[in-house]
Amino acid sequence: DTAVSQTPKYLVTQMGNDKSIKCEQNLGHDTMYWYKQDSKKFLKIMFSYNNKELIINETVPNRFSPKSPDKAHLNLHINSLELGDSAVYFCASSYGTSFDEQYFGPGTRLTVT
Amino acid sequence: QKEVEQNSGPLSVPEGAIASLNCTYSDRGSQSFFWYRQYSGKSPELIMFIYSNGDKEDGRFTAQLNKASQYVSLLIRDSQPSDSATYLCAVNSKNYGQNFVFGPGTRLSVLP
């Protein structure tokens, strides 16, 4: 009965590959987010979806494409992976768009070699 | 200019003491302020949020907000070794549209 789950937990891949990370929440929330935490532990918002609609799209390379098939799922697809994409990617969810009471998933550690 | 700033630490306090964590932000239009705790290798967990000037208490935690000084702090009373973690300040900033910005975090170490 995990609230926010992500798969996979670890992802090791080579430069140039395309990969996806999946996120699911069972909290009934209507807003989901993707964050990137780099090697210096700096956490930065990438995208946010509310009721399947993209509402936040930060300055992120267009190699990153989020997709929300329904309110409970938010996936992140990354094309042509680069070394600098290595980081921990966190999914989160909340009610509404005020960022109150966000619940974070366990994270996906992506390593690009 | 960094939008949200915190001392990186580590901040070391003895067990039972009060730990004081500070955060400053640059956008005067910011409306809501959050404190998260992140244990090493884990995901951030919300401790509390504050909207209005003044203090907000929740158990051993007190958030203090001063919008005039663009300053928000977190006090942890009766610190325990289990409080040792990185504390992240986050601000809902209206700059460039709705945005949610984290500070770099302060590492707290509570010594037994």
Short mmCIF file of C-alpha atoms in Angstrom, two decimals:
data_model
loop_
_atom_site.label_atom_id
_atom_site.label_comp_id
_atom_site.label_asym_id
_atom_site.label_seq_id
_atom_site.Cartn_x
_atom_site.Cartn_y
_atom_site.Cartn_z
CA ASP A 1 0.00 0.00 0.00
CA THR A 2 2.78 2.37 -1.01
CA ALA A 3 1.47 5.91 -1.52
CA VAL A 4 3.77 7.03 -4.35
CA SER A 5 5.74 4.38 -6.17
CA GLN A 6 8.36 4.63 -8.89
CA THR A 7 9.91 2.08 -11.18
CA PRO A 8 12.67 1.27 -11.61
CA LYS A 9 14.52 2.13 -8.40
CA TYR A 10 17.88 2.01 -10.16
CA LEU A 11 18.64 2.56 -13.82
CA VAL A 12 22.09 2.23 -15.36
CA THR A 13 22.39 2.93 -19.05
CA GLN A 14 24.75 4.19 -21.68
CA MET A 15 24.90 7.60 -23.30
CA GLY A 16 22.59 7.98 -26.24
CA ASN A 17 19.99 5.49 -25.01
CA ASP A 18 16.32 6.27 -24.39
CA LYS A 19 14.75 5.31 -21.07
CA SER A 20 11.52 5.78 -19.13
CA ILE A 21 10.68 6.09 -15.46
CA LYS A 22 7.18 5.35 -14.23
CA CYS A 23 5.31 6.82 -11.29
CA GLU A 24 2.01 5.86 -9.71
CA GLN A 25 0.15 7.27 -6.72
CA ASN A 26 -2.79 5.74 -4.89
CA LEU A 27 -3.62 8.77 -2.74
CA GLY A 28 -6.33 10.16 -4.99
CA HIS A 29 -4.27 13.29 -5.61
CA ASP A 30 -4.88 15.35 -8.72
CA THR A 31 -1.41 16.88 -9.14
CA MET A 32 1.83 15.05 -9.83
CA TYR A 33 5.40 16.28 -10.18
CA TRP A 34 8.83 15.30 -11.37
CA TYR A 35 11.93 16.55 -9.55
CA LYS A 36 15.62 16.08 -10.26
CA GLN A 37 18.18 15.88 -7.45
CA ASP A 38 21.71 16.19 -8.75
CA SER A 39 24.99 14.98 -7.26
CA LYS A 40 25.18 18.07 -5.06
CA LYS A 41 21.78 17.15 -3.63
CA PHE A 42 20.11 20.19 -5.15
CA LEU A 43 16.42 19.39 -5.72
CA LYS A 44 14.74 21.10 -8.66
CA ILE A 45 11.23 20.85 -10.04
CA MET A 46 10.98 19.76 -13.67
CA PHE A 47 7.30 19.26 -14.49
CA SER A 48 3.90 19.28 -12.89
CA TYR A 49 0.60 17.86 -14.12
CA ASN A 50 -2.82 18.67 -12.73
CA ASN A 51 -5.65 16.39 -13.87
CA LYS A 52 -3.47 15.18 -16.75
CA GLU A 53 -2.75 18.75 -17.89
CA LEU A 54 0.82 20.10 -17.91
CA ILE A 55 0.95 23.16 -15.65
CA ILE A 56 4.65 23.54 -14.89
CA ASN A 57 7.33 23.00 -17.48
CA GLU A 58 10.64 24.29 -16.19
CA THR A 59 13.71 24.94 -18.31
CA VAL A 60 14.46 21.33 -19.05
CA PRO A 61 16.00 19.96 -22.27
CA ASN A 62 13.30 18.81 -24.67
CA ARG A 63 14.88 15.36 -24.50
CA PHE A 64 12.75 15.02 -21.36
CA SER A 65 9.08 14.38 -22.04
CA PRO A 66 6.51 13.72 -19.34
CA LYS A 67 3.28 11.88 -20.01
CA SER A 68 0.26 11.54 -17.77
CA PRO A 69 -2.15 8.86 -19.02
CA ASP A 70 -4.44 9.48 -16.02
CA LYS A 71 -4.43 11.33 -12.69
CA ALA A 72 -2.72 8.48 -10.90
CA HIS A 73 0.22 8.07 -13.26
CA LEU A 74 3.01 10.31 -14.47
CA ASN A 75 5.82 8.91 -16.57
CA LEU A 76 9.08 10.50 -17.64
CA HIS A 77 10.72 9.58 -20.90
CA ILE A 78 14.28 10.68 -21.61
CA ASN A 79 15.76 10.55 -25.10
CA SER A 80 19.44 10.51 -26.04
CA LEU A 81 20.69 10.26 -22.47
CA GLU A 82 23.74 12.32 -21.52
CA LEU A 83 26.22 12.01 -18.66
CA GLY A 84 24.72 15.12 -17.03
CA ASP A 85 21.36 13.39 -16.75
CA SER A 86 22.77 11.19 -13.99
CA ALA A 87 20.78 12.09 -10.88
CA VAL A 88 18.00 10.89 -8.62
CA TYR A 89 14.56 11.57 -10.08
CA PHE A 90 11.70 11.93 -7.63
CA CYS A 91 8.02 11.79 -8.40
CA ALA A 92 5.61 13.50 -6.01
CA SER A 93 1.88 14.14 -5.73
CA SER A 94 -0.49 16.47 -3.89
CA TYR A 95 -4.04 17.78 -3.85
CA GLY A 96 -4.45 20.95 -5.89
CA THR A 97 -1.68 23.11 -7.26
CA SER A 98 -0.49 24.93 -4.14
CA PHE A 99 2.30 22.43 -3.39
CA ASP A 100 0.83 21.76 0.03
CA GLU A 101 1.50 18.34 1.50
CA GLN A 102 3.42 16.81 -1.34
CA TYR A 103 4.24 13.14 -0.93
CA PHE A 104 7.42 12.00 -2.62
CA GLY A 105 8.14 8.65 -4.15
CA PRO A 106 11.29 6.71 -3.21
CA GLY A 107 13.26 8.04 -6.17
CA THR A 108 14.92 6.52 -9.23
CA ARG A 109 18.70 6.69 -9.32
CA LEU A 110 19.73 7.11 -12.95
CA THR A 111 23.35 6.54 -13.87
CA VAL A 112 24.47 7.28 -17.40
CA THR A 113 27.83 5.82 -18.39
CA GLN B 1 21.01 35.52 -7.63
CA LYS B 2 20.01 32.38 -5.77
CA GLU B 3 16.30 32.35 -5.02
CA VAL B 4 16.39 30.34 -1.79
CA GLU B 5 19.46 30.22 0.41
CA GLN B 6 20.41 28.08 3.38
CA ASN B 7 23.62 27.44 5.26
CA SER B 8 24.89 24.09 4.05
CA GLY B 9 26.19 23.11 7.46
CA PRO B 10 26.81 20.74 8.95
CA LEU B 11 25.07 22.17 11.97
CA SER B 12 25.96 20.15 15.04
CA VAL B 13 23.92 20.32 18.23
CA PRO B 14 23.96 18.13 21.34
CA GLU B 15 21.03 15.86 22.08
CA GLY B 16 18.26 17.72 23.89
CA ALA B 17 19.28 21.13 22.56
CA ILE B 18 17.33 23.41 20.23
CA ALA B 19 18.40 23.26 16.59
CA SER B 20 17.80 26.43 14.60
CA LEU B 21 17.72 26.22 10.80
CA ASN B 22 17.50 29.33 8.67
CA CYS B 23 16.36 30.12 5.15
CA THR B 24 16.19 33.35 3.15
CA TYR B 25 14.41 33.91 -0.15
CA SER B 26 14.62 36.58 -2.81
CA ASP B 27 11.09 36.84 -4.23
CA ARG B 28 8.95 39.20 -2.14
CA GLY B 29 5.85 37.78 -3.83
CA SER B 30 6.41 34.35 -2.34
CA GLN B 31 3.34 33.12 -0.57
CA SER B 32 3.98 29.76 1.02
CA PHE B 33 6.98 28.23 2.70
CA PHE B 34 7.83 24.64 3.43
CA TRP B 35 10.30 22.63 5.46
CA TYR B 36 11.24 19.12 4.36
CA ARG B 37 13.51 16.58 6.00
CA GLN B 38 15.60 14.22 3.89
CA TYR B 39 17.52 11.33 5.34
CA SER B 40 20.52 10.15 3.35
CA GLY B 41 19.41 8.01 0.43
CA LYS B 42 15.73 8.67 1.08
CA SER B 43 13.06 10.94 -0.33
CA PRO B 44 12.07 14.31 1.16
CA GLU B 45 9.32 14.27 3.82
CA LEU B 46 7.22 17.32 4.60
CA ILE B 47 7.65 18.58 8.17
CA MET B 48 5.41 21.62 7.97
CA PHE B 49 4.37 24.60 5.90
CA ILE B 50 3.60 28.18 6.86
CA TYR B 51 1.75 30.95 5.03
CA SER B 52 1.45 33.82 7.53
CA ASN B 53 3.96 35.89 9.43
CA GLY B 54 4.69 34.60 12.89
CA ASP B 55 5.16 31.19 14.41
CA LYS B 56 3.53 27.85 13.68
CA GLU B 57 4.12 24.95 16.02
CA ASP B 58 3.75 21.23 15.43
CA GLY B 59 5.08 19.02 18.21
CA ARG B 60 8.80 19.65 18.63
CA PHE B 61 8.93 21.75 15.46
CA THR B 62 8.26 25.49 15.12
CA ALA B 63 8.36 27.35 11.83
CA GLN B 64 8.87 31.10 11.96
CA LEU B 65 8.13 33.40 9.04
CA ASN B 66 9.11 37.04 8.61
CA LYS B 67 8.05 38.25 5.18
CA ALA B 68 9.46 41.73 5.68
CA SER B 69 12.91 40.25 6.21
CA GLN B 70 12.29 37.45 3.66
CA TYR B 71 13.29 34.92 6.24
CA VAL B 72 11.86 31.62 7.39
CA SER B 73 13.31 29.40 10.09
CA LEU B 74 12.72 26.02 11.65
CA LEU B 75 13.33 25.33 15.32
CA ILE B 76 13.62 21.76 16.56
CA ARG B 77 13.23 21.47 20.31
CA ASP B 78 14.69 18.60 22.33
CA SER B 79 16.76 17.47 19.35
CA GLN B 80 17.25 13.73 18.99
CA PRO B 81 19.92 11.78 17.08
CA SER B 82 17.07 10.62 14.81
CA ASP B 83 16.65 14.26 13.72
CA SER B 84 20.05 14.07 12.02
CA ALA B 85 19.24 14.67 8.36
CA THR B 86 19.30 17.36 5.68
CA TYR B 87 16.59 19.98 6.08
CA LEU B 88 15.30 21.56 2.89
CA CYS B 89 13.54 24.90 2.77
CA ALA B 90 11.15 25.36 -0.18
CA VAL B 91 9.29 28.42 -1.35
CA ASN B 92 6.29 28.76 -3.59
CA SER B 93 7.48 31.71 -5.64
CA LYS B 94 5.30 33.67 -8.03
CA ASN B 95 8.36 34.87 -9.89
CA TYR B 96 8.12 33.88 -13.55
CA GLY B 97 4.76 32.29 -12.85
CA GLN B 98 4.00 29.67 -10.27
CA ASN B 99 7.14 27.92 -9.22
CA PHE B 100 8.40 25.82 -6.36
CA VAL B 101 12.01 26.36 -5.43
CA PHE B 102 14.09 24.37 -2.96
CA GLY B 103 17.08 25.70 -1.10
CA PRO B 104 20.31 23.70 -1.08
CA GLY B 105 19.56 22.22 2.35
CA THR B 106 21.24 22.32 5.75
CA ARG B 107 22.76 19.14 7.13
CA LEU B 108 21.93 18.73 10.82
CA SER B 109 23.86 16.41 13.10
CA VAL B 110 22.51 15.76 16.59
CA LEU B 111 25.23 14.37 18.81
CA PRO B 112 24.29 11.84 21.52
#
